[in-house]
Short mmCIF file of C-alpha atoms in Angstrom, two decimals:
data_model
loop_
_atom_site.label_atom_id
_atom_site.label_comp_id
_atom_site.label_asym_id
_atom_site.label_seq_id
_atom_site.Cartn_x
_atom_site.Cartn_y
_atom_site.Cartn_z
CA UNK E 29 88.56 136.00 100.62
CA UNK E 30 89.29 133.07 102.91
CA UNK E 31 88.11 129.57 102.01
CA UNK E 32 88.13 126.40 104.11
CA UNK E 33 88.19 123.28 101.93
CA UNK E 34 87.19 119.98 103.55
CA UNK E 35 88.53 116.76 102.04
CA UNK E 36 88.74 113.20 103.31
CA UNK E 37 88.70 110.64 100.52
CA UNK E 38 90.93 109.89 97.54
CA UNK E 39 88.58 111.21 94.79
CA UNK E 40 88.35 114.49 96.71
CA UNK E 41 92.13 114.89 96.72
CA UNK E 42 92.05 114.73 92.91
CA UNK E 43 89.22 117.27 92.65
CA UNK E 44 90.80 119.59 95.22
CA UNK E 45 94.10 119.76 93.33
CA UNK E 46 92.57 121.72 90.44
CA UNK E 47 90.88 124.29 92.68
CA UNK E 48 93.91 124.64 94.99
CA UNK E 49 96.09 125.48 91.98
CA UNK E 50 93.63 128.14 90.82
CA UNK E 51 93.38 129.61 94.33
CA UNK E 52 97.17 129.80 94.67
CA UNK E 53 97.58 131.54 91.32
CA UNK E 54 94.87 134.05 92.30
CA UNK E 55 96.38 134.72 95.73
CA UNK E 56 93.30 133.41 97.53
CA UNK E 57 93.71 132.11 101.08
CA UNK E 58 92.68 128.44 101.16
CA UNK E 59 92.82 126.40 104.35
CA UNK E 60 92.79 122.64 103.72
CA UNK E 61 91.13 120.43 106.32
CA UNK E 62 91.79 116.67 105.94
CA UNK E 63 89.28 114.69 107.98
CA UNK E 64 91.29 111.48 107.77
CA UNK E 65 88.31 109.52 106.41
CA UNK E 66 90.72 107.67 104.08
CA UNK E 67 94.19 107.43 105.51
CA UNK E 68 96.63 105.08 103.89
CA UNK E 69 100.08 105.94 102.57
CA UNK E 70 99.08 104.99 99.02
CA UNK E 71 95.60 106.49 99.29
CA UNK E 72 96.51 109.86 100.81
CA UNK E 73 100.12 111.02 101.08
CA UNK E 74 101.29 109.94 97.63
CA UNK E 75 98.26 111.62 96.05
CA UNK E 76 99.16 114.91 97.74
CA UNK E 77 102.74 114.62 96.50
CA UNK E 78 101.86 113.74 92.90
CA UNK E 79 99.04 116.23 92.54
CA UNK E 80 100.96 119.08 94.14
CA UNK E 81 98.34 119.66 96.84
CA UNK E 82 99.58 121.78 99.78
CA UNK E 83 99.95 120.02 103.12
CA UNK E 84 96.61 120.39 104.97
CA UNK E 85 96.73 122.93 107.78
CA UNK E 86 94.40 120.70 109.78
CA UNK E 87 94.40 116.92 109.94
CA UNK E 88 91.46 115.76 112.05
CA UNK E 89 92.48 112.10 112.21
CA UNK E 90 88.90 110.79 112.30
CA UNK E 91 89.52 107.43 110.63
CA UNK E 92 86.90 104.79 109.97
CA UNK E 93 83.75 104.05 111.96
CA UNK E 94 80.00 103.78 111.59
CA UNK E 95 78.39 106.47 109.46
CA UNK E 96 76.80 108.21 112.44
CA UNK E 97 79.88 108.13 114.65
CA UNK E 98 82.22 109.20 111.85
CA UNK E 99 80.01 112.04 110.62
CA UNK E 100 79.32 113.26 114.15
CA UNK E 101 82.99 113.40 115.09
CA UNK E 102 83.80 115.24 111.86
CA UNK E 103 80.99 117.72 112.47
CA UNK E 104 82.30 118.63 115.92
CA UNK E 105 85.93 119.02 114.82
CA UNK E 106 85.15 120.96 111.62
CA UNK E 107 83.01 123.33 113.68
CA UNK E 108 86.05 124.08 115.88
CA UNK E 109 88.13 124.92 112.80
CA UNK E 110 85.42 127.21 111.40
CA UNK E 111 85.07 129.10 114.69
CA UNK E 112 88.83 129.60 114.82
CA UNK E 113 89.38 130.59 111.16
CA UNK E 114 86.14 132.52 110.42
CA UNK E 115 86.18 131.87 106.65
CA UNK E 116 84.06 133.52 103.98
CA UNK E 117 83.30 130.13 102.42
CA UNK E 118 83.51 126.45 103.22
CA UNK E 119 83.98 124.31 100.12
CA UNK E 120 83.17 120.59 99.86
CA UNK E 121 83.40 118.02 97.08
CA UNK E 122 81.25 115.08 96.10
CA UNK E 123 79.27 112.84 98.42
CA UNK E 124 81.29 111.46 101.35
CA UNK E 125 80.64 111.76 105.08
CA UNK E 126 83.33 114.49 105.08
CA UNK E 127 81.22 116.40 102.52
CA UNK E 128 78.08 116.29 104.63
CA UNK E 129 79.85 117.06 107.91
CA UNK E 130 81.56 120.12 106.43
CA UNK E 131 78.36 121.43 104.86
CA UNK E 132 76.31 120.99 108.04
CA UNK E 133 78.94 122.56 110.28
CA UNK E 134 79.26 125.64 108.05
CA UNK E 135 75.55 126.12 107.40
CA UNK E 136 74.73 126.03 111.12
CA UNK E 137 77.34 128.74 111.70
CA UNK E 138 75.95 130.82 108.77
CA UNK E 139 79.07 130.39 106.67
CA UNK E 140 78.50 130.19 102.92
CA UNK E 141 78.78 126.62 101.57
CA UNK E 142 80.08 125.81 98.08
CA UNK E 143 79.32 122.28 96.84
CA UNK E 144 81.43 121.11 93.92
CA UNK E 145 79.91 118.22 91.95
CA UNK E 146 76.40 119.16 93.05
CA UNK E 147 73.16 117.78 91.63
CA UNK E 148 74.19 114.17 91.06
CA UNK E 149 71.55 111.56 91.85
CA UNK E 150 71.48 107.76 91.77
CA UNK E 151 67.85 107.75 93.04
CA UNK E 152 68.83 104.98 95.45
CA UNK E 153 68.50 106.23 99.03
CA UNK E 154 69.94 103.00 100.40
CA UNK E 155 73.31 104.41 99.33
CA UNK E 156 74.81 106.62 102.06
CA UNK E 157 76.37 108.72 99.30
CA UNK E 158 72.91 109.59 97.96
CA UNK E 159 71.79 110.89 101.36
CA UNK E 160 75.00 112.92 101.64
CA UNK E 161 74.46 114.46 98.18
CA UNK E 162 70.86 115.46 98.77
CA UNK E 163 71.42 116.98 102.21
CA UNK E 164 74.56 118.83 101.13
CA UNK E 165 72.83 120.31 98.08
CA UNK E 166 69.95 121.57 100.19
CA UNK E 167 72.13 123.46 102.69
CA UNK E 168 74.59 124.85 100.13
CA UNK E 169 74.79 128.51 99.12
CA UNK E 170 76.37 127.86 95.73
CA UNK E 171 76.02 124.61 93.79
CA UNK E 172 78.68 123.99 91.15
CA UNK E 173 77.27 121.46 88.72
CA UNK E 174 79.19 119.24 86.26
CA UNK E 175 76.41 118.28 83.81
CA UNK E 176 73.07 119.38 82.36
CA UNK E 177 71.35 116.37 83.96
CA UNK E 178 72.55 117.52 87.38
CA UNK E 179 70.95 120.93 86.76
CA UNK E 180 67.66 119.17 85.98
CA UNK E 181 67.86 117.09 89.17
CA UNK E 182 68.28 120.21 91.29
CA UNK E 183 65.44 122.00 89.50
CA UNK E 184 63.16 119.05 90.23
CA UNK E 185 63.96 119.48 93.93
CA UNK E 186 63.25 123.22 93.85
CA UNK E 187 66.89 124.37 93.72
CA UNK E 188 67.49 126.75 90.83
CA UNK E 189 68.26 130.34 89.92
CA UNK E 190 71.50 132.08 90.92
CA UNK E 191 72.50 129.32 93.34
CA UNK E 192 73.13 126.79 90.53
CA UNK E 193 76.10 127.12 88.17
CA UNK E 194 76.95 124.71 85.35
CA UNK E 195 80.77 124.80 85.31
CA UNK E 196 81.88 121.37 84.10
CA UNK E 197 83.83 118.74 85.99
CA UNK E 198 86.98 119.52 88.00
CA UNK E 199 88.17 115.94 87.46
CA UNK E 200 88.37 116.71 83.75
CA UNK E 201 90.56 119.71 84.63
CA UNK E 202 92.98 117.41 86.45
CA UNK E 203 93.01 114.68 83.80
CA UNK E 204 93.80 117.26 81.12
CA UNK E 205 96.80 118.47 83.13
CA UNK E 206 98.13 115.11 84.34
CA UNK E 207 97.60 112.76 81.37
CA UNK E 208 100.89 113.45 79.58
CA UNK E 209 102.83 113.48 82.84
CA UNK E 210 101.56 110.00 83.71
CA UNK E 211 102.69 108.66 80.34
CA UNK E 212 106.18 110.07 80.76
CA UNK E 213 106.75 109.34 84.47
CA UNK E 214 104.92 106.12 85.40
CA UNK E 215 106.59 102.74 84.90
CA UNK E 216 103.65 100.72 86.23
CA UNK E 217 103.11 98.80 82.96
CA UNK E 218 106.69 97.54 83.02
CA UNK E 219 106.49 96.77 86.74
CA UNK E 220 103.36 94.65 86.27
CA UNK E 221 104.49 93.12 82.98
CA UNK E 222 101.34 94.11 81.08
CA UNK E 223 101.06 95.48 77.56
CA UNK E 224 99.19 98.51 76.28
CA UNK E 225 95.54 97.66 75.43
CA UNK E 226 96.03 94.03 76.44
CA UNK E 227 94.60 93.93 79.98
CA UNK E 228 91.45 94.73 81.95
CA UNK E 229 91.71 97.13 84.90
CA UNK E 230 89.26 96.75 87.78
CA UNK E 231 88.52 98.59 91.05
CA UNK E 232 85.99 97.49 93.67
CA UNK E 233 85.29 99.30 96.93
CA UNK E 234 81.63 100.31 97.36
CA UNK E 235 79.79 98.93 100.37
CA UNK E 236 76.88 97.82 98.17
CA UNK E 237 79.30 95.31 96.62
CA UNK E 238 81.79 94.54 99.38
CA UNK E 239 79.21 94.12 102.15
CA UNK E 240 77.02 91.68 100.20
CA UNK E 241 78.85 88.34 99.92
CA UNK E 242 76.93 87.19 96.85
CA UNK E 243 77.83 90.36 94.92
CA UNK E 244 81.50 90.39 95.87
CA UNK E 245 81.74 86.69 95.05
CA UNK E 246 80.10 87.30 91.65
CA UNK E 247 82.51 90.15 90.85
CA UNK E 248 85.62 88.18 91.79
CA UNK E 249 84.29 85.09 90.01
CA UNK E 250 83.53 87.05 86.86
CA UNK E 251 86.94 88.74 86.85
CA UNK E 252 88.57 85.36 87.41
CA UNK E 253 86.82 84.01 84.29
CA UNK E 254 87.83 87.09 82.27
CA UNK E 255 91.42 86.58 83.41
CA UNK E 256 91.43 83.24 81.60
CA UNK E 257 91.14 85.17 78.32
CA UNK E 258 92.90 88.50 79.03
CA UNK E 259 95.02 89.64 82.00
CA UNK E 260 93.10 91.40 84.77
CA UNK E 261 94.79 93.93 87.09
CA UNK E 262 93.00 94.66 90.37
CA UNK E 263 94.42 97.34 92.72
CA UNK E 264 92.66 96.13 95.86
CA UNK E 265 91.18 98.58 98.34
CA UNK E 266 92.24 97.65 101.92
CA UNK E 267 88.64 97.22 103.03
CA UNK E 268 87.82 95.00 100.05
CA UNK E 269 90.94 92.93 100.73
CA UNK E 270 89.92 92.44 104.37
CA UNK E 271 86.38 91.31 103.53
CA UNK E 272 87.52 89.06 100.68
CA UNK E 273 90.00 87.43 103.07
CA UNK E 274 87.30 86.83 105.66
CA UNK E 275 85.13 85.24 102.94
CA UNK E 276 88.02 83.09 101.71
CA UNK E 277 87.57 84.32 98.12
CA UNK E 278 89.93 82.88 95.55
CA UNK E 279 91.31 85.50 93.15
CA UNK E 280 92.83 82.83 90.92
CA UNK E 281 95.00 84.34 88.21
CA UNK E 282 93.73 87.91 88.70
CA UNK E 283 96.78 90.14 89.22
CA UNK E 284 95.93 91.62 92.62
CA UNK E 285 98.11 94.58 93.62
CA UNK E 286 98.25 97.10 96.47
CA UNK E 287 96.56 100.51 96.07
CA UNK E 288 98.68 102.74 93.84
CA UNK E 289 99.37 106.43 93.37
CA UNK E 290 97.49 108.75 91.07
CA UNK E 291 99.99 108.82 88.20
CA UNK E 292 100.27 105.02 88.15
CA UNK E 293 96.47 104.73 88.23
CA UNK E 294 96.10 107.15 85.32
CA UNK E 295 98.70 105.20 83.36
CA UNK E 296 96.78 101.96 83.88
CA UNK E 297 93.50 103.64 82.94
CA UNK E 298 94.98 105.13 79.76
CA UNK E 299 96.41 101.76 78.75
CA UNK E 300 93.61 99.31 79.59
CA UNK E 301 91.51 97.51 77.01
CA UNK E 302 88.56 98.00 79.36
CA UNK E 303 87.87 99.20 82.91
CA UNK E 304 85.44 97.39 85.23
CA UNK E 305 84.65 99.41 88.34
CA UNK E 306 82.11 100.50 90.93
CA UNK E 307 83.78 103.91 91.36
CA UNK E 308 82.12 107.09 90.18
CA UNK E 309 85.42 108.82 89.46
CA UNK E 310 86.98 105.91 87.59
CA UNK E 311 83.93 105.73 85.30
CA UNK E 312 84.61 109.30 84.23
CA UNK E 313 88.36 108.81 83.91
CA UNK E 314 87.70 105.89 81.57
CA UNK E 315 85.71 108.27 79.37
CA UNK E 316 88.38 110.98 79.57
CA UNK E 317 90.92 108.52 78.14
CA UNK E 318 88.58 106.94 75.58
CA UNK E 319 88.46 103.54 77.32
CA UNK E 320 85.27 101.40 77.37
CA UNK E 321 83.90 100.84 80.86
CA UNK E 322 81.63 98.44 82.73
CA UNK E 323 80.11 99.79 85.94
CA UNK E 324 79.38 96.99 88.40
CA UNK E 325 76.41 98.56 90.15
CA UNK E 326 72.63 98.74 89.95
CA UNK E 327 72.72 102.42 88.96
CA UNK E 328 75.11 105.27 88.25
CA UNK E 329 75.00 109.01 88.83
CA UNK E 330 76.82 109.52 85.52
CA UNK E 331 73.93 108.50 83.28
CA UNK E 332 75.32 110.41 80.29
CA UNK E 333 78.15 107.86 80.08
CA UNK E 334 75.57 105.09 79.61
CA UNK E 335 73.57 107.11 77.10
CA UNK E 336 76.66 107.94 75.04
CA UNK E 337 77.76 104.29 74.89
CA UNK E 338 81.05 104.67 76.77
CA UNK E 339 79.79 102.79 79.82
CA UNK E 340 77.68 99.66 80.36
CA UNK E 341 75.78 99.31 83.64
CA UNK E 342 75.89 95.76 85.03
CA UNK E 343 74.45 94.66 88.39
CA UNK E 344 76.85 91.95 89.67
CA UNK E 345 74.17 89.30 90.12
CA UNK E 346 76.39 86.44 88.93
CA UNK E 347 79.91 85.71 87.74
CA UNK E 348 78.49 84.97 84.31
CA UNK E 349 76.76 88.37 84.12
CA UNK E 350 79.99 90.15 85.07
CA UNK E 351 82.10 88.24 82.57
CA UNK E 352 79.60 88.55 79.71
CA UNK E 353 79.24 92.31 80.15
CA UNK E 354 83.01 92.84 80.21
CA UNK E 355 83.60 90.75 77.09
CA UNK E 356 80.66 92.37 75.27
CA UNK E 357 81.81 95.91 76.06
CA UNK E 358 85.43 95.23 75.04
CA UNK E 359 86.57 97.31 72.04
CA UNK E 360 83.36 99.37 71.92
CA UNK E 361 83.55 103.10 71.23
CA UNK E 362 81.00 105.62 72.45
CA UNK E 363 79.78 108.81 70.82
CA UNK E 364 82.40 111.57 70.43
CA UNK E 365 80.64 113.98 72.80
CA UNK E 366 82.06 116.61 75.15
CA UNK E 367 80.23 115.74 78.36
CA UNK E 368 82.14 117.47 81.16
CA UNK E 369 83.04 121.00 80.12
CA UNK E 370 86.18 122.59 78.72
CA UNK E 371 88.74 121.64 81.38
CA UNK E 372 88.54 124.99 83.23
CA UNK E 373 85.88 124.23 85.84
CA UNK E 374 88.08 125.20 88.80
CA UNK E 375 88.80 128.67 87.40
CA UNK E 376 85.08 129.24 86.84
CA UNK E 377 84.23 128.13 90.39
CA UNK E 378 86.80 130.45 91.94
CA UNK E 379 85.66 133.42 89.84
CA UNK E 380 82.02 132.89 90.85
CA UNK E 381 82.93 132.62 94.53
CA UNK E 382 84.93 135.85 94.31
CA UNK E 383 82.04 137.66 92.65
CA UNK E 384 79.62 136.36 95.31
CA UNK E 385 81.90 137.57 98.13
CA UNK E 386 82.35 141.11 96.78
#
């Protein structure tokens, strides 16, 4: 069995590491295609090193651009790789433009498509990620689903039966493997001069926040007010940094740092008093490590985190709303539920793909 795996953004590198390990152990031929959607030394190369991901056989070097231009260029270049390699499967993760381009290219060439993290819905079609999710799910051969709610979403859209498999979350696989290593290897707490459970960690990168000046201003203002009471660490996405600079935003005493590697990020997540984020993956990682979270968005795909009390959803309408939600959620503990499987999602996915190919 030959599999092409398409990746292009930092969360996908994390997810891919679990499956790539399983494929290697099983002697399966996996060809990694890196679209280049996110390319930054701290956002790509260091993740590959720390997670033990093989060097991609293809690096398409697409880079940033408008959604249409970026997706179109990916589609053309991924098609060339498929025609050359003739795989049994093309596997994609999540909801990026790389995900959609890979799924479309393969489906048009009648190559089986496996979508990992299928069935998620925010029910907000203004989000490009929502469009990517829906379209990818509807052209996929096999949909590997992390949660019961995702199964229900697919059923409501007429996707069910043998195509849908509830396997758990591959990010949980990775966190289970890497958590102890981060504690023993990372020195990020000492480098930043912060103490365990005595700081707030924040990440902001989604276009719905960065591209709306009032929302980005409210987030930074709220974090600035929180930082008057407890240290705030903000690894700043390059795009967010650029827009904030153009707006002339004042970060005050927020500890703004460059993007960091995976092990350092895990160490900060494990050690924070609270995490405030607009990232889907970071919401889950907060739960994996038992850390309360505030999601600075209008909605989340991971509704079970809200329902279980681990996460509080807060639209960043004002600095006061951001600050109040963070301070209110501090020190809360959600229900002790197992939401994302048993930590062996990647093994289950590979086994199902092998059975389908036989």
